[in-house]
CSV table of C-alpha atoms in Angstrom, one decimal:
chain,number,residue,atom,x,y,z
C,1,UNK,CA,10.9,-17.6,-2.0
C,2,UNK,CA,9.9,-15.1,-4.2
C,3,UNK,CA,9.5,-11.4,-2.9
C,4,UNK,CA,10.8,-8.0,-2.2
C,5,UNK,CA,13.8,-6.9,-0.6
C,6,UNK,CA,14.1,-3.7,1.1
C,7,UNK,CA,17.3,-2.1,2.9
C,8,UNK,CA,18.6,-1.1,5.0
C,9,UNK,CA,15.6,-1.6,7.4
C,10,UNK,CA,16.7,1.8,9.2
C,11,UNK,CA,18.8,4.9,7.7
C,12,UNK,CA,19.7,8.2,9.3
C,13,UNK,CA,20.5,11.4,7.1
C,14,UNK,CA,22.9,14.0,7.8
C,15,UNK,CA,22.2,18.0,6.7
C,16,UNK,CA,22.8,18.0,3.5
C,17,UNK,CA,23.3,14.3,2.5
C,18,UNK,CA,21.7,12.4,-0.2
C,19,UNK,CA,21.0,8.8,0.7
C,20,UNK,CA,19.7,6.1,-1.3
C,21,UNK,CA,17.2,3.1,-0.1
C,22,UNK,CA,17.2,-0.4,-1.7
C,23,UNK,CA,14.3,-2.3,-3.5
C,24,UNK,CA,15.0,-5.6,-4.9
C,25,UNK,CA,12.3,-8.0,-6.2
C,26,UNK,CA,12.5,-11.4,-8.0
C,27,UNK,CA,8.6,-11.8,-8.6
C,28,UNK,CA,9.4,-10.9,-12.2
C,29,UNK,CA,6.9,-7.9,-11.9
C,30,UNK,CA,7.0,-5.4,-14.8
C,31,UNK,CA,5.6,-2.4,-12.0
C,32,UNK,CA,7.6,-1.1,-9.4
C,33,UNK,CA,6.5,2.0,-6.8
C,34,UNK,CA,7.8,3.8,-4.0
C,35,UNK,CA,5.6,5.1,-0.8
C,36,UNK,CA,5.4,7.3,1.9
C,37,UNK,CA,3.9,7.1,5.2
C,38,UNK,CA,3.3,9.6,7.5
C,39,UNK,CA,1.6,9.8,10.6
C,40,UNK,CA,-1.9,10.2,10.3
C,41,UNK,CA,-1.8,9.9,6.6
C,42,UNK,CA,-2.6,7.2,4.0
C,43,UNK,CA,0.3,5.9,1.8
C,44,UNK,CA,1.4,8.9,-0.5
C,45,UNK,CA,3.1,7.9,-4.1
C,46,UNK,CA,6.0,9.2,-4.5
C,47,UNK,CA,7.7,7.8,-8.0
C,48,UNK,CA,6.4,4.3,-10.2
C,49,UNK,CA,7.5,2.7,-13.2
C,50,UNK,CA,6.0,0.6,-15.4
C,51,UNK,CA,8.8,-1.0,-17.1
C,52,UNK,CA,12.1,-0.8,-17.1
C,53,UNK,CA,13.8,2.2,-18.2
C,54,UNK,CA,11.1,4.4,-17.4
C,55,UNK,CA,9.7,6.3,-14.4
C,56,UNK,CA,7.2,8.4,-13.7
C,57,UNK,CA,6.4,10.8,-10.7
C,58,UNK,CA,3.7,10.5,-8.2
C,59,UNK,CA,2.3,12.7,-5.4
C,60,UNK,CA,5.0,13.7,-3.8
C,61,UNK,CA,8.3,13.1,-5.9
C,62,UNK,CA,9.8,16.8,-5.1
C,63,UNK,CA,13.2,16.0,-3.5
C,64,UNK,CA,13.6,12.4,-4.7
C,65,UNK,CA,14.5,10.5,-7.4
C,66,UNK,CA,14.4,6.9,-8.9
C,67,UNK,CA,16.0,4.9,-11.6
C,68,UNK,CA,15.0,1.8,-13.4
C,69,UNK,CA,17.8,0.3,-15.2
C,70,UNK,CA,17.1,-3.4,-14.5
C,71,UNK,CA,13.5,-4.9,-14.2
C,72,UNK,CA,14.5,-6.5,-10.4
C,73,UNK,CA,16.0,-2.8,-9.1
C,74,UNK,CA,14.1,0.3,-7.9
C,75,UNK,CA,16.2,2.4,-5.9
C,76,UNK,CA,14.8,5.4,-4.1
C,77,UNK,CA,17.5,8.4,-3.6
C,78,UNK,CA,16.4,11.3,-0.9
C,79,UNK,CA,18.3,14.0,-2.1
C,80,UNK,CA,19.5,17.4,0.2
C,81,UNK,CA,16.1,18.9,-1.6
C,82,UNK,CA,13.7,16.8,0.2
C,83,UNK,CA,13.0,19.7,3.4
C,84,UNK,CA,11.3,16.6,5.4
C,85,UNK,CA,12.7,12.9,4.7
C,86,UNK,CA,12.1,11.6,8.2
C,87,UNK,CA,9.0,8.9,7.2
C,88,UNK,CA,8.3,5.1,6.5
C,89,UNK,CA,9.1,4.2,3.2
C,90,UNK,CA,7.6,1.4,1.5
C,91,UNK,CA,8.6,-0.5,-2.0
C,92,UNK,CA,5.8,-1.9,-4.0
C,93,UNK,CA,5.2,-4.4,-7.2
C,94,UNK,CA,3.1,-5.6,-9.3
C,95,UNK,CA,2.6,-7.6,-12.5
C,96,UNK,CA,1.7,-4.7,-14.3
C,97,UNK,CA,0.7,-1.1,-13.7
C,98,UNK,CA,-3.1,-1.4,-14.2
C,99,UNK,CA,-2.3,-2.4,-17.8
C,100,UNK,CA,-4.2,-6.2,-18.9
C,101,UNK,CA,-3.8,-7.3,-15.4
C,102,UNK,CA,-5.5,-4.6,-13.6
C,103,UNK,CA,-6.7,-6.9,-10.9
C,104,UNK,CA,-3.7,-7.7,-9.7
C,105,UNK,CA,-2.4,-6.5,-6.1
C,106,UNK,CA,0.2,-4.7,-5.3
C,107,UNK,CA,3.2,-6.8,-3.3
C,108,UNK,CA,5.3,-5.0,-0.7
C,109,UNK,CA,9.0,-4.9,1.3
C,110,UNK,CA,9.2,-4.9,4.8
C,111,UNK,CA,10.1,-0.7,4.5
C,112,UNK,CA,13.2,1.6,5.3
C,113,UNK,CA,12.3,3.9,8.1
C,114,UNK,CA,14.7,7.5,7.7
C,115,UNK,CA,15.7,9.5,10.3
C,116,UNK,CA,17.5,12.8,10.3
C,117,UNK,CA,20.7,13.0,12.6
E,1,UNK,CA,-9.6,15.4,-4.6
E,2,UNK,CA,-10.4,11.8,-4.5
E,3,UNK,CA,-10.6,10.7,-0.9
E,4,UNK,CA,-10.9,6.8,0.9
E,5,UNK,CA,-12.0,6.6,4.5
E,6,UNK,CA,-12.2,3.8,6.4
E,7,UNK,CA,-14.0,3.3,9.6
E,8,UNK,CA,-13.7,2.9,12.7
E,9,UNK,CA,-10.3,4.0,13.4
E,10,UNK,CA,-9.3,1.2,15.9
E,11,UNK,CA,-11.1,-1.4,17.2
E,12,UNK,CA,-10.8,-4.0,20.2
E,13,UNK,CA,-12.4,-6.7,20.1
E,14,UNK,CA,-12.8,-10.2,22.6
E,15,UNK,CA,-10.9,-13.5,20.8
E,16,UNK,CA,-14.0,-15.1,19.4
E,17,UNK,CA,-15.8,-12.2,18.3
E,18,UNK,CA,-16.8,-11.2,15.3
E,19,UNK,CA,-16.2,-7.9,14.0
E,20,UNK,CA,-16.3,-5.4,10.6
E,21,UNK,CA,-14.7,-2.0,9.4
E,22,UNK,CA,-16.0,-0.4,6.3
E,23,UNK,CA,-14.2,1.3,3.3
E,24,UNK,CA,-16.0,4.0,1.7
E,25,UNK,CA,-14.4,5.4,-1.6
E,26,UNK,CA,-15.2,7.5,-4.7
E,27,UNK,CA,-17.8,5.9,-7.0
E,28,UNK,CA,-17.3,7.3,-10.0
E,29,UNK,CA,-15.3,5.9,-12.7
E,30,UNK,CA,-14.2,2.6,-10.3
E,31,UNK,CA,-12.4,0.3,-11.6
E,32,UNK,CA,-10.7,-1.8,-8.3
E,33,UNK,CA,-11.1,-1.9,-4.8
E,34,UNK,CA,-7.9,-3.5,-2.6
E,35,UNK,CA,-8.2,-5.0,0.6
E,36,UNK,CA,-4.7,-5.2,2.8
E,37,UNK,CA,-3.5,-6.2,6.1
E,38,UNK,CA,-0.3,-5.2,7.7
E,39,UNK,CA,0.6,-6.3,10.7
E,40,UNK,CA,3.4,-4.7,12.8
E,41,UNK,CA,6.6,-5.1,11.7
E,42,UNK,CA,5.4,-7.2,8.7
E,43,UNK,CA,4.8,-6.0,4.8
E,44,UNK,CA,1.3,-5.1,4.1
E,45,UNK,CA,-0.1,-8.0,3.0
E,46,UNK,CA,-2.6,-8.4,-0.4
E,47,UNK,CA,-6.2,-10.0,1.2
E,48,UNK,CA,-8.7,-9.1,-2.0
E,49,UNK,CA,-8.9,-7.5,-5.0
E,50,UNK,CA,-12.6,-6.2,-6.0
E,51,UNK,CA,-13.9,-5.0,-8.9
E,52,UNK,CA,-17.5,-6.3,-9.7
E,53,UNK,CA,-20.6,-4.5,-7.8
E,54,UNK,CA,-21.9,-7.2,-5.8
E,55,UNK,CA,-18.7,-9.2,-5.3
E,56,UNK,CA,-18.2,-11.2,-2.5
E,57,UNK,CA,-14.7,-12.4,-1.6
E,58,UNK,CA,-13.5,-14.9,1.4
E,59,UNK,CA,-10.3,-16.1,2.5
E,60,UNK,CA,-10.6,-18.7,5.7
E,61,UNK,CA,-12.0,-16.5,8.3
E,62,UNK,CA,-12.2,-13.0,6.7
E,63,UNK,CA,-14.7,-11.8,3.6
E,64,UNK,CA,-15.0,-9.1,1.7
E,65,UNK,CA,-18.1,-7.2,-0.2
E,66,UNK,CA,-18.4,-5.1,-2.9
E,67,UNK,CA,-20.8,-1.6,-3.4
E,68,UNK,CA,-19.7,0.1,-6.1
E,69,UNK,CA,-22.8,2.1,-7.0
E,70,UNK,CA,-22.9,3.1,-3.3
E,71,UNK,CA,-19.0,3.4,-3.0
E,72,UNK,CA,-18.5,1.3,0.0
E,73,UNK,CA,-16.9,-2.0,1.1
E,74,UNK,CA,-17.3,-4.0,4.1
E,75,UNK,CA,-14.6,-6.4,5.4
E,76,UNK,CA,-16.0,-9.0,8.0
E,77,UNK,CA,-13.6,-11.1,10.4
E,78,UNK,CA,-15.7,-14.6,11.7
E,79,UNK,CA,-14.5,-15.7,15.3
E,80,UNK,CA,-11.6,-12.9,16.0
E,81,UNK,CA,-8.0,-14.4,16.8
E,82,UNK,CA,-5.5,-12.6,18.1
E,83,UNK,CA,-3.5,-13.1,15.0
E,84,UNK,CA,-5.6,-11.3,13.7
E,85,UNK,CA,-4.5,-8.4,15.1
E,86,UNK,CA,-3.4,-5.8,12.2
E,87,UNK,CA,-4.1,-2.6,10.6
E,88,UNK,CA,-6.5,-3.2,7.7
E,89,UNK,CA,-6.4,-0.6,4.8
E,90,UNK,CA,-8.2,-0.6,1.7
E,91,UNK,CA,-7.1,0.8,-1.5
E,92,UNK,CA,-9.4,2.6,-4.6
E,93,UNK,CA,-8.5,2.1,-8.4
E,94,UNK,CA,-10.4,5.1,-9.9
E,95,UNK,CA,-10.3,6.5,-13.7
E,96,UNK,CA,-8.8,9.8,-13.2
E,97,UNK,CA,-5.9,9.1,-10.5
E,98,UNK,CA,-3.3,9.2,-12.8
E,99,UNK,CA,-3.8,5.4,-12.7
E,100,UNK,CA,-2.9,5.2,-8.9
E,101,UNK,CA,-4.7,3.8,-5.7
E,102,UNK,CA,-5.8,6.1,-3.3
E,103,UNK,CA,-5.0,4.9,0.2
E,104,UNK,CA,-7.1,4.8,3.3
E,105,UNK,CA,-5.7,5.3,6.6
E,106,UNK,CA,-6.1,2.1,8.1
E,107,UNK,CA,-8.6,0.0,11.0
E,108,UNK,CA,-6.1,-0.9,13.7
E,109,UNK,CA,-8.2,-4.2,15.1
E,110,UNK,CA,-6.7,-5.3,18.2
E,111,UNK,CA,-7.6,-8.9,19.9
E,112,UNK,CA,-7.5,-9.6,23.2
E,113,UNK,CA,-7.0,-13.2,24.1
């Protein structure tokens, strides 16, 4: 079945560690994105790309970082920078980023929650 | 700052009933409105996509309308099941976000059996 694969379904960071969370999708979707959730907020944005290759930053990209190098992979790093990494994150795609199928929704993984040891 | 609110907040409702939440978002320069539910430990799931004034959407039980001069949308459940328990959140596509959606924070609808 087609879809999007997220792991590790829970991850703990030590002081001063980078980790990195998994998004797979074989949907064939040009559009990838990462979110946030917080408690009490809405989903923030915090990097998307629209192809591979490239990335742009959302909301809140300060402290992370993303790479695009095959259309199927969009892996999420939480570097040492990121002051507050404990949150749900979520993995997104779609056909295209609002491009000629702006009508399209948005598909998502089952999310990595991070914790801080 | 372009916000989306949804209300109510949470909702409990009898199996049977039927129940709606509303989505209120900006107006100007609209070009979508997405309709989601996620239920717990699930993925947020894709229910509509809206971008007509006027538009009316259904799938099975649930439907879906469209204000856009007004800036709201309703989401109406028929005959509540407990499956249908879920956080619903909605979703705005406006010019001027960068090309983003702009998240509300949810209607956790709870059904008792």
């Amino acid at each position: 079945d087609g879809g999007i694969t997220q792991s590790p379904k829970y991850l703990f960071r030590k002081e001063g560690q980078n980790v990195t969370l998994s998004c797979e999708q074989n949907l064939n979707h040009d559009a990838m994105y990462w979110y946030r959730q917080d408690p009490g907020q809405g989903l923030r944005l915090i990097y998307y790309s629209q192809i591979v290759n490239d990335f742009q930053k959302g909301d809140i990209a300060e402290g992370y970082s993303v790479s695009r190098e095959k259309k199927e992979s969009f892996p999420l790093t939480v570097t040492s920078a990121q002051k507050n990494p404990t949150a749900f994150y979520l993995c997104a795609s779609s056909i295209d980023h609002f491009g000629t199928h702006s009508n399209q929704p948005q598909h998502f993984g089952d999310g990595t929650r991070l914790s801080i040891l | 700052i372009l916000n989306v609110e949804q209300s109510p907040q949470s909702l409990h409702v009898q199996e049977g009933d039927s129940t709606n939440f509303t989505c209120s978002f900006p107006s100007s320069n609209f070009y979508a409105l997405h309709w989601y539910r996620w239920e717990t430990a699930k993925s947020p799931e894709a229910l509509f996509v809206m971008t007509l004034n006027g538009d009316e959407k259904k799938k099975g039980r649930i439907s879906a309308t469209l204000n856009t001069k007004e800036g709201y949308s309703y989401l109406y459940i028929k005959g509540s099941q407990p499956e249908d328990s879920a956080t619903y959140l909605c979703a705005s596509h406006n010019a001027g976000n960068n090309r983003k959606l702009i998240w509300g924070l949810g209607t956790s609808l709870a059904v008792n059996p």
